[in-house]
CSV table of C-alpha atoms in Angstrom, one decimal:
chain,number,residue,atom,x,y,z
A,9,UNK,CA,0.0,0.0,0.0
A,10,UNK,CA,1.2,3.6,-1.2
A,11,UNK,CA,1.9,5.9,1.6
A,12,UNK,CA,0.0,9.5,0.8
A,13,UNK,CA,2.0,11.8,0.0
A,14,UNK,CA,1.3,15.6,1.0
A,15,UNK,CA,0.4,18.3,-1.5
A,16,UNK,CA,3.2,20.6,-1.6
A,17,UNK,CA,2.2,22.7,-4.3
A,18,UNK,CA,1.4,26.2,-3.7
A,19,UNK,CA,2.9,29.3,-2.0
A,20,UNK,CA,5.4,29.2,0.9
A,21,UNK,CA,7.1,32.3,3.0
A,22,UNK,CA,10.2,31.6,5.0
A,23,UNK,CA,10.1,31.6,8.3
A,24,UNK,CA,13.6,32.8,9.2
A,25,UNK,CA,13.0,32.7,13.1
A,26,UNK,CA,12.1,29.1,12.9
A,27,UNK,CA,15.1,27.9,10.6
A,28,UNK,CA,18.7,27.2,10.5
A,29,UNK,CA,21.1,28.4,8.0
A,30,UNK,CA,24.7,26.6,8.1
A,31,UNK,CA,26.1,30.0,6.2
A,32,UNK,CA,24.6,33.1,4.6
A,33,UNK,CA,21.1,33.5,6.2
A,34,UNK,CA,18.8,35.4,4.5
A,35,UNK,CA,16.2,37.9,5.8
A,36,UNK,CA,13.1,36.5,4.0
A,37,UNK,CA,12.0,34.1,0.9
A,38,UNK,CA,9.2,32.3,-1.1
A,39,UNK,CA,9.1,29.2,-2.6
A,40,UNK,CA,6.9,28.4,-4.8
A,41,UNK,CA,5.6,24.7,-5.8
A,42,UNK,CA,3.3,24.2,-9.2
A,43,UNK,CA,2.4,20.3,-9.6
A,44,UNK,CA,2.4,19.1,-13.9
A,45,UNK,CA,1.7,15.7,-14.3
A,46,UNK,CA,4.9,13.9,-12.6
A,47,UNK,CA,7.0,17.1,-12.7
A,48,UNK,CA,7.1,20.2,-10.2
A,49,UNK,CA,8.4,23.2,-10.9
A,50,UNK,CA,9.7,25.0,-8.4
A,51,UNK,CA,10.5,28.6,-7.7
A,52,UNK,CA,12.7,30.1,-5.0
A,53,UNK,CA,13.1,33.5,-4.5
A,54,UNK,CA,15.5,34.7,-1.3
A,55,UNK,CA,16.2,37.9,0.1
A,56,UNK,CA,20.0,38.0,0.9
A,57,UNK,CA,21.9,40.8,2.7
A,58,UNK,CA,23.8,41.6,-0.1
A,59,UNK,CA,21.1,41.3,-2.9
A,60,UNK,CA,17.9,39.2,-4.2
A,61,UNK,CA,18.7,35.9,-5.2
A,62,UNK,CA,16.8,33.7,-7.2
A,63,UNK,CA,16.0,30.5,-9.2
A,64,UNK,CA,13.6,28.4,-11.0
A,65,UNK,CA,13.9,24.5,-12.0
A,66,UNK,CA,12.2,21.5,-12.8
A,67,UNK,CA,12.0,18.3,-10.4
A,68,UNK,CA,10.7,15.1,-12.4
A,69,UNK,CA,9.8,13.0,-9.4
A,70,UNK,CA,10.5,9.6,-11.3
A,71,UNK,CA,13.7,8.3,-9.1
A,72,UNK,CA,16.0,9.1,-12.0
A,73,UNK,CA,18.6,11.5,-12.7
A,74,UNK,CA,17.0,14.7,-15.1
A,75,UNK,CA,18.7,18.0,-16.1
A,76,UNK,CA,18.2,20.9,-14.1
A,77,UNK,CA,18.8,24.4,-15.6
A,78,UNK,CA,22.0,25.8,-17.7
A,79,UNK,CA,25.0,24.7,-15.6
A,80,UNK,CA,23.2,23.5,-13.0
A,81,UNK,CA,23.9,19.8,-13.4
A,82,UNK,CA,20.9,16.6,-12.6
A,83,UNK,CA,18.8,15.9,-10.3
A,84,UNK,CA,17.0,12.5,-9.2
A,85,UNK,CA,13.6,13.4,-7.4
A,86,UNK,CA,11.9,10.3,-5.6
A,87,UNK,CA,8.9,10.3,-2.9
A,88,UNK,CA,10.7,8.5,0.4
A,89,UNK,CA,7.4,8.1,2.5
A,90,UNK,CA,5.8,11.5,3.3
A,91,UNK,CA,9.2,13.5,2.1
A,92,UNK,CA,9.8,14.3,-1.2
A,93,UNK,CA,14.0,13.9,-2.1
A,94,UNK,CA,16.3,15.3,-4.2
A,95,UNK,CA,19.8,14.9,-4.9
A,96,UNK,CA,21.8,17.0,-7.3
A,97,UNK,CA,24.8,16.3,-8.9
A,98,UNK,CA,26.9,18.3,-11.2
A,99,UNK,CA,27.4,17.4,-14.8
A,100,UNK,CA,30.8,15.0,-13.6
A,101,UNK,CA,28.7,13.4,-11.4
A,102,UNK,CA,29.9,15.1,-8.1
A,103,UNK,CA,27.0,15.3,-5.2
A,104,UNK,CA,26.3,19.1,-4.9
A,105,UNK,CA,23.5,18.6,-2.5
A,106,UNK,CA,20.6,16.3,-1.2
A,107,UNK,CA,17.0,18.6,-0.4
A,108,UNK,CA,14.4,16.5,1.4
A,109,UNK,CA,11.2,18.6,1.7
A,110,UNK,CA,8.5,17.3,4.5
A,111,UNK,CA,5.6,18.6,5.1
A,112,UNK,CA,4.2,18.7,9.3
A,113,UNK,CA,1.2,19.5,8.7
A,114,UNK,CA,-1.1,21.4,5.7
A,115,UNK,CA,0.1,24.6,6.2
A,116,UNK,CA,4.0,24.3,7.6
A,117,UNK,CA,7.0,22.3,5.7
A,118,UNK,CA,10.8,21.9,6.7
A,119,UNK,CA,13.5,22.0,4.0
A,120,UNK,CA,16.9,20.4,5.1
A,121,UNK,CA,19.5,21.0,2.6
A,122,UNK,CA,22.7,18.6,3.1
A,123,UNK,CA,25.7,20.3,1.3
A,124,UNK,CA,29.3,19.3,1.6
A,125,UNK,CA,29.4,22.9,3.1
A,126,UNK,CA,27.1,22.4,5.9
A,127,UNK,CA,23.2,21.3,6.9
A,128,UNK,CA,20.4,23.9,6.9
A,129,UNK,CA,16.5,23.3,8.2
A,130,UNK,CA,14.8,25.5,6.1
A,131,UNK,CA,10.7,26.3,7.4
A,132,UNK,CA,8.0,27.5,5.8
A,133,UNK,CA,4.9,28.6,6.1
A,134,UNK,CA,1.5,27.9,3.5
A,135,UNK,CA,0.8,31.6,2.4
């Protein structure tokens, strides 16, 4: 039996006082989930100390390495339980970072980013 999966599509604001940043914290962000077919596309917008940053990519949640963006190397996106997972890889195959987003509850999710830099807990909140 399939374990359900939460809907993580929709808006999301940062919740700075709730997280943990390993490096760089910024001072607020959005992320924003759209759901097409097996694909998400996600958009992350972040506002740093020293400027706006942002990025948009494609996830195809099919447990198999997919391009991501110009430069931006592949990344495998598979379902582990409630949490969606996924681990990107530059084009020579070097890990660049695992993202494992779980959602507590319908309107609160936790991001932990594992890069070979350090671990952040990223939270945010259903706008």
């Amino acid at each position: 039996m399939r374990a359900e999966r939460p809907d993580l599509s929709g808006t999301w604001v940062l919740d700075t006082s709730a997280s943990a940043f390993s490096a760089n914290p910024p001072t607020g962000g959005t992320l924003t989930i759209r759901k097409q077919g097996k694909t998400l596309h996600i958009a992350e917008a972040f506002t740093m100390p020293n400027g706006d940053k942002s990025r948009e990519y494609d996830w195809k949640v099919d447990d198999t390495f997919h391009p991501v963006g110009a430069g931006e190397g592949e990344v495998l996106a598979k379902w582990d339980h409630d949490s969606l997972v996924g681990q990107r890889r530059t084009g020579d195959g070097q890990n660049m970072e695992t993202v494992r987003m779980t959602a507590r509850d319908a309107n609160s999710m936790t991001e932990t980013v594992v890069r070979p830099d350090g671990q952040s807990a990223l939270v945010w909140r259903r706008q």
